[in-house]
mmCIF file of C-alpha atoms in Angstrom:
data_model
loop_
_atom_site.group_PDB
_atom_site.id
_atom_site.type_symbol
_atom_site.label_atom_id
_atom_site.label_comp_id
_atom_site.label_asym_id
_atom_site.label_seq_id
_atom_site.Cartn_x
_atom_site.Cartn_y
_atom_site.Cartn_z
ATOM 1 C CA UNK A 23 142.545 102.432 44.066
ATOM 2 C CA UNK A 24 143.886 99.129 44.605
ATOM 3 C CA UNK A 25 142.597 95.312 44.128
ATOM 4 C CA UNK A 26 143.120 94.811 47.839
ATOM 5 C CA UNK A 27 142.661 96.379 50.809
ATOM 6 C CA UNK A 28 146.660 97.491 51.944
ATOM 7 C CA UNK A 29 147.985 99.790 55.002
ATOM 8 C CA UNK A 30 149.795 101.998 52.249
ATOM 9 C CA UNK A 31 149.234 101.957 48.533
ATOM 10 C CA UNK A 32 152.957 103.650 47.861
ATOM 11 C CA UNK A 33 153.914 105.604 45.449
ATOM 12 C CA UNK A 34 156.828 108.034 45.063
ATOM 13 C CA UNK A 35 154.713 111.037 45.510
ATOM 14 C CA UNK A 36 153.544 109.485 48.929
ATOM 15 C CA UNK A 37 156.853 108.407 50.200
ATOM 16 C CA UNK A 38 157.957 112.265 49.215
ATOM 17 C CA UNK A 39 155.191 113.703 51.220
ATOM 18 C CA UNK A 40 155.897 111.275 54.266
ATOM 19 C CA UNK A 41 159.212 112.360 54.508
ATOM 20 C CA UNK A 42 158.272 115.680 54.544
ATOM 21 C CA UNK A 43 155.635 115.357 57.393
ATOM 22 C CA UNK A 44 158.449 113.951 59.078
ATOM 23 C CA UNK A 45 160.856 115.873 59.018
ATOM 24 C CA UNK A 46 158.723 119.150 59.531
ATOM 25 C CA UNK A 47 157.634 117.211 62.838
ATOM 26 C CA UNK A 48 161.031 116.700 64.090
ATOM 27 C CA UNK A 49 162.554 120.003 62.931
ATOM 28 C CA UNK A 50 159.450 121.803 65.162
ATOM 29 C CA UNK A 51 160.011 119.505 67.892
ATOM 30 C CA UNK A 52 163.974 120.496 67.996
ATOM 31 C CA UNK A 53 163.164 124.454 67.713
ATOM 32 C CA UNK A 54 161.070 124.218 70.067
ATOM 33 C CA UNK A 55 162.776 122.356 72.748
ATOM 34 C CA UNK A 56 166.369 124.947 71.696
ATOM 35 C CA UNK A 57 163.600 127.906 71.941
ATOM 36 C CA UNK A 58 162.253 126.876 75.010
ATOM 37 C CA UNK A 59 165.871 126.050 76.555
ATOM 38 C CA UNK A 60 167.071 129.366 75.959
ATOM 39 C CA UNK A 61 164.187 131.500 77.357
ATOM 40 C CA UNK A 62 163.203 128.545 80.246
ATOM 41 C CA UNK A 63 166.243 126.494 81.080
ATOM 42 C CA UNK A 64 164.280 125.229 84.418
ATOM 43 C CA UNK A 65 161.915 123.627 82.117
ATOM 44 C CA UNK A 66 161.124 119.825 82.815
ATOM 45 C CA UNK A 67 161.722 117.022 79.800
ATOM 46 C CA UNK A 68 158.261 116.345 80.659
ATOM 47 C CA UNK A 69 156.808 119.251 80.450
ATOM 48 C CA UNK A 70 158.638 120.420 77.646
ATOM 49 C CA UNK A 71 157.354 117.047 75.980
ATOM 50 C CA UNK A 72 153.790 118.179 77.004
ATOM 51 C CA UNK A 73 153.717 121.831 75.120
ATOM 52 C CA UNK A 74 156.207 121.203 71.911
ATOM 53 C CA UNK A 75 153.589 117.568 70.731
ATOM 54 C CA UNK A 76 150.563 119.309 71.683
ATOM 55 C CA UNK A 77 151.308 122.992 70.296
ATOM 56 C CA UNK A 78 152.799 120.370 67.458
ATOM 57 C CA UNK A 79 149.352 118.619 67.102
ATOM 58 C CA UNK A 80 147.202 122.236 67.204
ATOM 59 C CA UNK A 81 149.444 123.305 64.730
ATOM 60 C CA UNK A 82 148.582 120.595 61.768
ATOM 61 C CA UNK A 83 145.072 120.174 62.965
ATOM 62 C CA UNK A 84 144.727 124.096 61.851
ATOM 63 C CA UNK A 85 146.670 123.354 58.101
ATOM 64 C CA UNK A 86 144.488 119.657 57.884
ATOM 65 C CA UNK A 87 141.379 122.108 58.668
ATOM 66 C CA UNK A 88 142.560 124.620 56.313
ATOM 67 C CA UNK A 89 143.527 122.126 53.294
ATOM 68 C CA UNK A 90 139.985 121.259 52.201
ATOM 69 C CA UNK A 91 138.354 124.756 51.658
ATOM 70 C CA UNK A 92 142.007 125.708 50.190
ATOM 71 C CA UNK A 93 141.760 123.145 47.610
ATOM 72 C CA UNK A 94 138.540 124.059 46.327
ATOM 73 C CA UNK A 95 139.412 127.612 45.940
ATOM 74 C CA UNK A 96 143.285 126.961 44.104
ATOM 75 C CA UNK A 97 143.252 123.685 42.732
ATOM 76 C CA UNK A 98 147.218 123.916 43.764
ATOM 77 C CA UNK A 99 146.118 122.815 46.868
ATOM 78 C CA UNK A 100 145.178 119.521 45.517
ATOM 79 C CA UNK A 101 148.172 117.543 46.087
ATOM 80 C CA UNK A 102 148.009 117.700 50.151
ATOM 81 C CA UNK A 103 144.204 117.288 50.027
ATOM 82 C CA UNK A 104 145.198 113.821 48.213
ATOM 83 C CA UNK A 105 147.403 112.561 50.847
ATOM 84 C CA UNK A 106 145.685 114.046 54.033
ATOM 85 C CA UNK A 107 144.975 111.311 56.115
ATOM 86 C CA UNK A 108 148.965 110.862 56.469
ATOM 87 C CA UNK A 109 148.698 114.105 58.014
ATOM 88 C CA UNK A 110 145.572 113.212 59.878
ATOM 89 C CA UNK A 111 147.266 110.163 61.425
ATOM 90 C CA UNK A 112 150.390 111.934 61.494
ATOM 91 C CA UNK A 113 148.543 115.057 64.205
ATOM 92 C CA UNK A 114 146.832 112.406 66.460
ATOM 93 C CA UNK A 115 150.138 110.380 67.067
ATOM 94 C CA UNK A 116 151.582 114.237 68.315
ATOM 95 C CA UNK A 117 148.453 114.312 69.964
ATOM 96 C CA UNK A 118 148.442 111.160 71.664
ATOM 97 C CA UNK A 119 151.968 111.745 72.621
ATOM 98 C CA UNK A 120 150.935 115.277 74.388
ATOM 99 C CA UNK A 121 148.295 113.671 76.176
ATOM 100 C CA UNK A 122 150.058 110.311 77.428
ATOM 101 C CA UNK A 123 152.579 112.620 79.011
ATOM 102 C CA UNK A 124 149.867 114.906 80.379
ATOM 103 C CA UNK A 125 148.196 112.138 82.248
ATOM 104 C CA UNK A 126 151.272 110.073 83.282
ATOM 105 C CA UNK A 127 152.655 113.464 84.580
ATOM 106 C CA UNK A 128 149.561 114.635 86.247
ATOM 107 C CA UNK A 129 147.511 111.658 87.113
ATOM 108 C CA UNK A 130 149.603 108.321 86.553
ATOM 109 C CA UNK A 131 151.847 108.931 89.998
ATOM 110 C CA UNK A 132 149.162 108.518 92.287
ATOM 111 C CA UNK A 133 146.999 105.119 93.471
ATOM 112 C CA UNK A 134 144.095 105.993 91.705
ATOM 113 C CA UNK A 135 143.528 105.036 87.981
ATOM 114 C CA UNK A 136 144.520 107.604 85.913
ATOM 115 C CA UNK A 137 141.626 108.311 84.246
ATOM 116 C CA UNK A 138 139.678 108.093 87.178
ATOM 117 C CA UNK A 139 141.950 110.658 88.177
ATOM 118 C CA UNK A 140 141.565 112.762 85.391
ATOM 119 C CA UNK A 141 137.292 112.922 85.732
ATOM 120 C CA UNK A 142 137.945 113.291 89.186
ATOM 121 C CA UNK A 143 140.396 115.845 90.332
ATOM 122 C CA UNK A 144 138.693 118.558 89.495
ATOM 123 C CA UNK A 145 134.887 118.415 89.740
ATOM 124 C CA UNK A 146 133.939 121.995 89.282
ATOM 125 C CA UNK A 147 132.014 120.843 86.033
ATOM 126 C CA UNK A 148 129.653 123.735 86.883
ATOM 127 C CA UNK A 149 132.164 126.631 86.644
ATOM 128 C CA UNK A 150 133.125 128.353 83.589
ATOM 129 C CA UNK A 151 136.228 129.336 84.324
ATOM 130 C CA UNK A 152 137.431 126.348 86.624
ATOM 131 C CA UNK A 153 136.010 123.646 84.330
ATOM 132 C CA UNK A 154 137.971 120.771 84.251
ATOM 133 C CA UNK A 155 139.930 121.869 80.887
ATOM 134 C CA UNK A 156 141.903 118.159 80.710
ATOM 135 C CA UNK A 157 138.781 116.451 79.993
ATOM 136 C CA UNK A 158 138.244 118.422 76.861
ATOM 137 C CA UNK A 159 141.356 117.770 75.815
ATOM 138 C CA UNK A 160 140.764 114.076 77.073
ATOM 139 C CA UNK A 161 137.570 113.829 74.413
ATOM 140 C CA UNK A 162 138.898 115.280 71.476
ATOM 141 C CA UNK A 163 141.938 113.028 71.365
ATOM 142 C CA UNK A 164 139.145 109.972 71.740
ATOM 143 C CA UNK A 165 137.413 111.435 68.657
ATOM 144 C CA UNK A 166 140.427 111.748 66.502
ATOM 145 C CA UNK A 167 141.978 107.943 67.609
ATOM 146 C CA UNK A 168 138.549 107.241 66.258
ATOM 147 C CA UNK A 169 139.227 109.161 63.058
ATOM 148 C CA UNK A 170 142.735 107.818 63.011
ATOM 149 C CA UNK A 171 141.836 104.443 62.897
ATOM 150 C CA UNK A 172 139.257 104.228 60.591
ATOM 151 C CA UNK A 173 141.141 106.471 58.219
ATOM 152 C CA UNK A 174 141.524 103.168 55.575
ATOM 153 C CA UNK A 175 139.355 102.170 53.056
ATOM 154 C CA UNK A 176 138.529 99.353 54.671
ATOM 155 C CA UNK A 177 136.006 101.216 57.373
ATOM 156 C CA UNK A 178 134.936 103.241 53.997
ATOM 157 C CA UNK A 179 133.698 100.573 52.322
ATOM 158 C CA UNK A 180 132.177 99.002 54.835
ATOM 159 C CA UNK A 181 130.934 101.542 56.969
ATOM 160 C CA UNK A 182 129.357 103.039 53.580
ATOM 161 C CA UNK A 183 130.578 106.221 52.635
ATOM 162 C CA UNK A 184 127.686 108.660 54.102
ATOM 163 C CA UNK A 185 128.846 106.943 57.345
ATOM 164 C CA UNK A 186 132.104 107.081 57.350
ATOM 165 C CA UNK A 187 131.870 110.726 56.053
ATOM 166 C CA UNK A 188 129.648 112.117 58.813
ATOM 167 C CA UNK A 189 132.133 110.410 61.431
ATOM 168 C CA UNK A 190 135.367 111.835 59.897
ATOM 169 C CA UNK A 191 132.817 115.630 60.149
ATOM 170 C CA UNK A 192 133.445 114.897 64.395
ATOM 171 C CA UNK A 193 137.133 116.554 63.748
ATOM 172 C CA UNK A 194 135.442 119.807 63.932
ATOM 173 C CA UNK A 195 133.781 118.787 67.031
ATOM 174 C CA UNK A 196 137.455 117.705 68.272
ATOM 175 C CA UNK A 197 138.478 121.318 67.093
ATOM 176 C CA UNK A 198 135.695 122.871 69.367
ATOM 177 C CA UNK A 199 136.942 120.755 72.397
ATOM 178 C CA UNK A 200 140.290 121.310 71.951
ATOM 179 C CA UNK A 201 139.840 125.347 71.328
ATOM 180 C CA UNK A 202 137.917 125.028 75.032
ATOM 181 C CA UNK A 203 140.772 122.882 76.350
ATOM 182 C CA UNK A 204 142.999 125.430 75.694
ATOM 183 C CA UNK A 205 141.674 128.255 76.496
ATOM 184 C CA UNK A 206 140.554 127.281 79.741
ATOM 185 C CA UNK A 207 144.132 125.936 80.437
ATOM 186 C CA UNK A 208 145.980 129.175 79.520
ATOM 187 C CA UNK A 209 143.485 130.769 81.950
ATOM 188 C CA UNK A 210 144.142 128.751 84.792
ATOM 189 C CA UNK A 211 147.729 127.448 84.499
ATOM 190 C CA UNK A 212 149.711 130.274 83.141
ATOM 191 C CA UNK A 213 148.238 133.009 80.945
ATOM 192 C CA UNK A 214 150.067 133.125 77.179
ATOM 193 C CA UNK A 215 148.863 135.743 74.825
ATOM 194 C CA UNK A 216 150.881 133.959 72.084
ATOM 195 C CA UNK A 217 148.152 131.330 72.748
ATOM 196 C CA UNK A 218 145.674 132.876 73.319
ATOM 197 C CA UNK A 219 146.269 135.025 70.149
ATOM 198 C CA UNK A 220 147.067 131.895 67.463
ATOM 199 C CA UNK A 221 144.386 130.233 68.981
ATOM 200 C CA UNK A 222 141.837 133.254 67.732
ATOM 201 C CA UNK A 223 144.005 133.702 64.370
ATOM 202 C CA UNK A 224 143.713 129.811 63.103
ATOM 203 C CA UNK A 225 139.739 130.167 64.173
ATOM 204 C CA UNK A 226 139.292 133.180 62.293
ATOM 205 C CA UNK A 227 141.684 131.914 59.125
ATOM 206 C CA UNK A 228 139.808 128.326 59.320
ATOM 207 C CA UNK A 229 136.501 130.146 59.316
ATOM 208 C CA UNK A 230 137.209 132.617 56.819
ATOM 209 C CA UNK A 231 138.771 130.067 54.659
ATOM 210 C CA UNK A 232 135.370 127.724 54.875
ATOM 211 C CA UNK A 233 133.134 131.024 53.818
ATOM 212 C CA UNK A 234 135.303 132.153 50.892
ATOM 213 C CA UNK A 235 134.707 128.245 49.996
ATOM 214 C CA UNK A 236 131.029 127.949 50.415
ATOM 215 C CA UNK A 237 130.228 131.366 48.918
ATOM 216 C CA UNK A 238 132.202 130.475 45.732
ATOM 217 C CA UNK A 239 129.687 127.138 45.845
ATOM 218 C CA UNK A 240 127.468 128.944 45.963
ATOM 219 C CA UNK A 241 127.850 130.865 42.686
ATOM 220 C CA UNK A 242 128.038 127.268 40.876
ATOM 221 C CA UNK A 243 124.168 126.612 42.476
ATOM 222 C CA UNK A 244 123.128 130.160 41.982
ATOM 223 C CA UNK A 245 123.482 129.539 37.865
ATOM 224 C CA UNK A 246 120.654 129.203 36.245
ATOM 225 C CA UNK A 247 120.213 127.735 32.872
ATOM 226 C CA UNK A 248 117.599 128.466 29.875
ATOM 227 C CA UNK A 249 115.476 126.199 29.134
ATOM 228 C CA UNK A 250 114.550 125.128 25.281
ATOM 229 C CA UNK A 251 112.151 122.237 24.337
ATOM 230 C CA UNK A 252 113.183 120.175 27.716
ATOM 231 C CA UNK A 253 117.098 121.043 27.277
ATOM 232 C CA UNK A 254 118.796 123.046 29.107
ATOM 233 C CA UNK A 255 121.282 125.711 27.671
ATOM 234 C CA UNK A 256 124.279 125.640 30.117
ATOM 235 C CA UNK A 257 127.310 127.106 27.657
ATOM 236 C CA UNK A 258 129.708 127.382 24.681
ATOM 237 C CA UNK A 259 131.282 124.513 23.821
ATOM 238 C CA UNK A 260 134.351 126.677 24.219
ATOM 239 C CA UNK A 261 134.265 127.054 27.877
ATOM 240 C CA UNK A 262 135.289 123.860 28.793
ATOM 241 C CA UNK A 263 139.061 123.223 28.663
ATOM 242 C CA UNK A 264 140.144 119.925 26.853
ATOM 243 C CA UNK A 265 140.366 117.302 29.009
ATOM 244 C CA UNK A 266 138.384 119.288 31.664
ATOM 245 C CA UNK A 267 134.610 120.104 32.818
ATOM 246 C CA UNK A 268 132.513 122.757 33.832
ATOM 247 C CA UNK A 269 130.277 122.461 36.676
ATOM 248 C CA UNK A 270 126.700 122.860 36.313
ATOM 249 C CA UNK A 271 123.136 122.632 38.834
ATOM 250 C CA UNK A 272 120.564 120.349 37.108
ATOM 251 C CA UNK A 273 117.275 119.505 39.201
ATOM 252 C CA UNK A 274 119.573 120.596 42.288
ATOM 253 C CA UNK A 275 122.140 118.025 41.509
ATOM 254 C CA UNK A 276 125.642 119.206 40.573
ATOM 255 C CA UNK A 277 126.757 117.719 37.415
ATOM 256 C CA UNK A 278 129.750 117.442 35.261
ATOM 257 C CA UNK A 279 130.548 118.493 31.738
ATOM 258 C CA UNK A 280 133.503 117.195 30.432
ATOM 259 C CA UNK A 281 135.697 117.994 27.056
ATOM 260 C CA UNK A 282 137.984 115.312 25.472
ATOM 261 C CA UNK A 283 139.313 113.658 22.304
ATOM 262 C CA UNK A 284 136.734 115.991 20.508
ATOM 263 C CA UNK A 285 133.713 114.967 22.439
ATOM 264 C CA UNK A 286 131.351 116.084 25.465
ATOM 265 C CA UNK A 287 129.744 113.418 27.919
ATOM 266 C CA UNK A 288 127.983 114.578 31.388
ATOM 267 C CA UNK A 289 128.025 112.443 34.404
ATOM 268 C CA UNK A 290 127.302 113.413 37.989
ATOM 269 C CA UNK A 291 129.914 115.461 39.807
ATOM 270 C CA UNK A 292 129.929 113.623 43.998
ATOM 271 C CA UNK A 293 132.707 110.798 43.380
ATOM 272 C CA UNK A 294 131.162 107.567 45.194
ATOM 273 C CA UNK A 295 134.527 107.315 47.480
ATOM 274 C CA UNK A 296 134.443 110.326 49.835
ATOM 275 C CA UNK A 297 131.848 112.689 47.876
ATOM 276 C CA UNK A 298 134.907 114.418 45.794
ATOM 277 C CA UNK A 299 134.126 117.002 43.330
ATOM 278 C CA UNK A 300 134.922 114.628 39.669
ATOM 279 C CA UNK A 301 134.062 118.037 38.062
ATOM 280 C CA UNK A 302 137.431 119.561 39.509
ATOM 281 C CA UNK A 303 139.570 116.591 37.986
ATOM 282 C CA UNK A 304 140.568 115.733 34.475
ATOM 283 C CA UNK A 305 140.849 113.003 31.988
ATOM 284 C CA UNK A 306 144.197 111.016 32.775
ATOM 285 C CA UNK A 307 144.090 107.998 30.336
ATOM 286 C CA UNK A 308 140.698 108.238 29.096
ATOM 287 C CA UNK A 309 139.110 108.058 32.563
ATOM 288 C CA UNK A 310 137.590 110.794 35.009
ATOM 289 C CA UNK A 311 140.048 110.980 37.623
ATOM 290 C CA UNK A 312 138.898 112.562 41.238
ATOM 291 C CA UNK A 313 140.699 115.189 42.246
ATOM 292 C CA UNK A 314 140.749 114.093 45.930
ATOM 293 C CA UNK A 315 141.826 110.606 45.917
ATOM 294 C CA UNK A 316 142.330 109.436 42.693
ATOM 295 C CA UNK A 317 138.999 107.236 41.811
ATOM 296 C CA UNK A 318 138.205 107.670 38.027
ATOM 297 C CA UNK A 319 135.212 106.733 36.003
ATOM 298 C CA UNK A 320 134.653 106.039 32.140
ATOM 299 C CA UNK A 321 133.061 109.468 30.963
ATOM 300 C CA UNK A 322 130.508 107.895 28.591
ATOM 301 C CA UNK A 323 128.958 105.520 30.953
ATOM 302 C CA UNK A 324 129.964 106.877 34.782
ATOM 303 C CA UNK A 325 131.490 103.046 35.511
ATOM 304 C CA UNK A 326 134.582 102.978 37.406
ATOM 305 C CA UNK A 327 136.864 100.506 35.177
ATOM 306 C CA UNK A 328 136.857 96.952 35.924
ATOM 307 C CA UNK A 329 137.352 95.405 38.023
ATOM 308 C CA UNK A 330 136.223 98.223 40.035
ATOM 309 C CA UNK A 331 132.452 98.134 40.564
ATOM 310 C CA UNK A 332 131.759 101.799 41.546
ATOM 311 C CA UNK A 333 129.134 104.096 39.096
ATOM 312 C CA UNK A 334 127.441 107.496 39.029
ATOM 313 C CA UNK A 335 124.783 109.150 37.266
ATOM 314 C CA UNK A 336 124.859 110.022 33.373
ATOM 315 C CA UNK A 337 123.079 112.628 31.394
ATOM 316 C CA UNK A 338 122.696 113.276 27.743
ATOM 317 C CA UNK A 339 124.202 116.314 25.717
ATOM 318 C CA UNK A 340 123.576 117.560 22.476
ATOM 319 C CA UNK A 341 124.977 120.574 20.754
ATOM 320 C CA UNK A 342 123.592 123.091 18.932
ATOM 321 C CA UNK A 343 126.045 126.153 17.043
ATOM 322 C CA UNK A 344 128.152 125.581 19.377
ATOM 323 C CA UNK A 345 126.338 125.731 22.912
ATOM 324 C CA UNK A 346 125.837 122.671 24.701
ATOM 325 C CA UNK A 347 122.733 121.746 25.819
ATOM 326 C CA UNK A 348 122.052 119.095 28.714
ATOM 327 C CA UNK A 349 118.597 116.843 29.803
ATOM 328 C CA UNK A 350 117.770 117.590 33.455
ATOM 329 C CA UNK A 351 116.890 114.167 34.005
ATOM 330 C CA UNK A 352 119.721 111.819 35.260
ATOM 331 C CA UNK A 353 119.921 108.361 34.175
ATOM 332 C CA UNK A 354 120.488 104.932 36.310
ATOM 333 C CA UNK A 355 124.046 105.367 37.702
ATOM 334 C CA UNK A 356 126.292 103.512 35.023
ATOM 335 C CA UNK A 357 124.251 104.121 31.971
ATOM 336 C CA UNK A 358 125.410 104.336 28.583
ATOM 337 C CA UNK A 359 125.199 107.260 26.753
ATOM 338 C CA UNK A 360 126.758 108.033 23.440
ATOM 339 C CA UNK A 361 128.919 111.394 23.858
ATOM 340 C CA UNK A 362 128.199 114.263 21.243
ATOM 341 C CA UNK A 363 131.244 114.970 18.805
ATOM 342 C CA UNK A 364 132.416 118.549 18.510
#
């Protein structure tokens, strides 16, 4: 987090992972074009331009897709989830580039405005195999400029974070448009079965990927905990790793039961940024970090240190031979609560 609202927040972590987006873009874009040379030397620079950015954009849309059910089922993944919107940003600019090319190529030589042209040139909006498949391709790249430039903080704070989450959710509409926009172009320009074929492999990996997610979710709502004299009996003190939590399902709320410096406090587990999971971070300097971008909380009250102003729930613990024990009923987001000593 920062005091200010900034473009980048650098650090050397990001400036590692920058160069590496980089130069993973410009090594594909070379391969591609020697590939391409040696199997099609009649190729056009336009053309050529056309399939390496947009193949180029399909292929990190599929790995920005993948990265969030990945993280939450090997934490490993964590680092890229962190620093995802460079990668975000990073597609749509391959993106845009595919698709300025496209219509310059296609509709910009003509005296009609080219995206007139592109709406127009092919009205059979009725058929399924003849639809226009440009315009697909036309509306995803509007949704993710959208995404692209309200990637900052900035539009999260003031858009509110349920907002801004549910508009960042239109990428998988942008996925569905661009899996019809290619599809229907294979079919009618030139038929690849290496498209056709990754195409079906990244929706069936993406998909997969999302269910192996939401089933192990599931398990963590699934658990249910005894109940003694208004506590709930959720588990040994011993199954919490130091300077971690477990995850529990109070009153269909998840909540968070960190261990540290000999002590046990409970706070709710949806981080107040982007919804992150603070259950699936640690203590780093006394303070709940999240795992997804790096907001942290004070554990016994759920504030975000000054002068940062954000808070979540608490809950009280108590323990008992060594099982902790947890009251179902959250208190007002940035409440005090004195943590129980091990």
């Amino acid at each position: 987090m920062a005091l200010d609202y900034k473009l980048v927040i650098w650090n050397s972590f990001k400036k590692q992972y920058d160069k590496l987006i980089v130069a993973s873009m410009l090594l594909y874009i070379v391969v591609f074009a020697i590939t391409t040379f040696i199997f099609n030397s009649e190729t056009s620079i336009e053309t050529l331009v056309i399939r390496a950015f947009g193949s180029l954009a399909i292929i990190m849309l599929h790995i920005i897709l993948a990265v969030g059910p990945l993280s939450r089922i090997n934490h490993k993944f964590l680092p890229i989830l962190y620093n995802r919107r460079h990668l975000g940003v990073s597609m749509f600019i391959a993106a845009f580039i595919h698709g300025g090319f496209s219509i310059f190529q296609f509709h910009a030589l003509g005296d009609v405005n080219p995206i007139y042209s592109l709406f127009t040139s092919n009205m059979e909006y009725g058929s399924l195999i003849n639809f226009p498949f440009q315009v697909l391709g036309f509306l995803a790249l509007l949704i993710l400029f959208v995404m692209a430039s309200t990637s900052h903080d900035f539009f999260l704070a003031n858009l509110s974070a349920k907002v801004w989450k549910r508009l960042h959710m239109m990428v998988y509409m942008a996925y569905a448009l661009i899996i019809g926009h290619v599809f229907l172009g294979a079919f009618q320009q030139e038929t690849s079965s290496f498209t056709i074929g990754f195409m079906i492999l990244g929706f069936i990996v993406i998909c997969s990927l999302h269910l192996i997610a939401a089933f192990k979710e599931r398990k963590v709502d699934k658990t249910k905990a005894e109940i003694e004299e208004g506590w709930l009996k959720v588990c040994n003190v011993d199954d919490i790793e130091e300077d971690r939590a477990k995850i529990f399902t109070v009153e269909n709320e998840r909540v968070a039961i960190f261990k540290y410096d000999g002590k046990l406090s409970a706070i709710h587990n949806v981080c107040k940024h982007q919804g992150g999971p603070l259950g699936e971070g640690k203590i780093i300097d006394g303070c709940i970090t999240c795992p997804w971008h790096g907001y942290q909380y004070l554990p016994h009250n759920g504030q975000s240190p000054p002068p940062f102003t954000e808070k979540v729930s608490t809950y009280q613990l108590q323990l008992k031979n060594n099982m902790v024990y947890i009251k179902p009923q959250a208190l007002a987001e940035g409440t005090e609560v004195k943590p129980v000593h091990i």
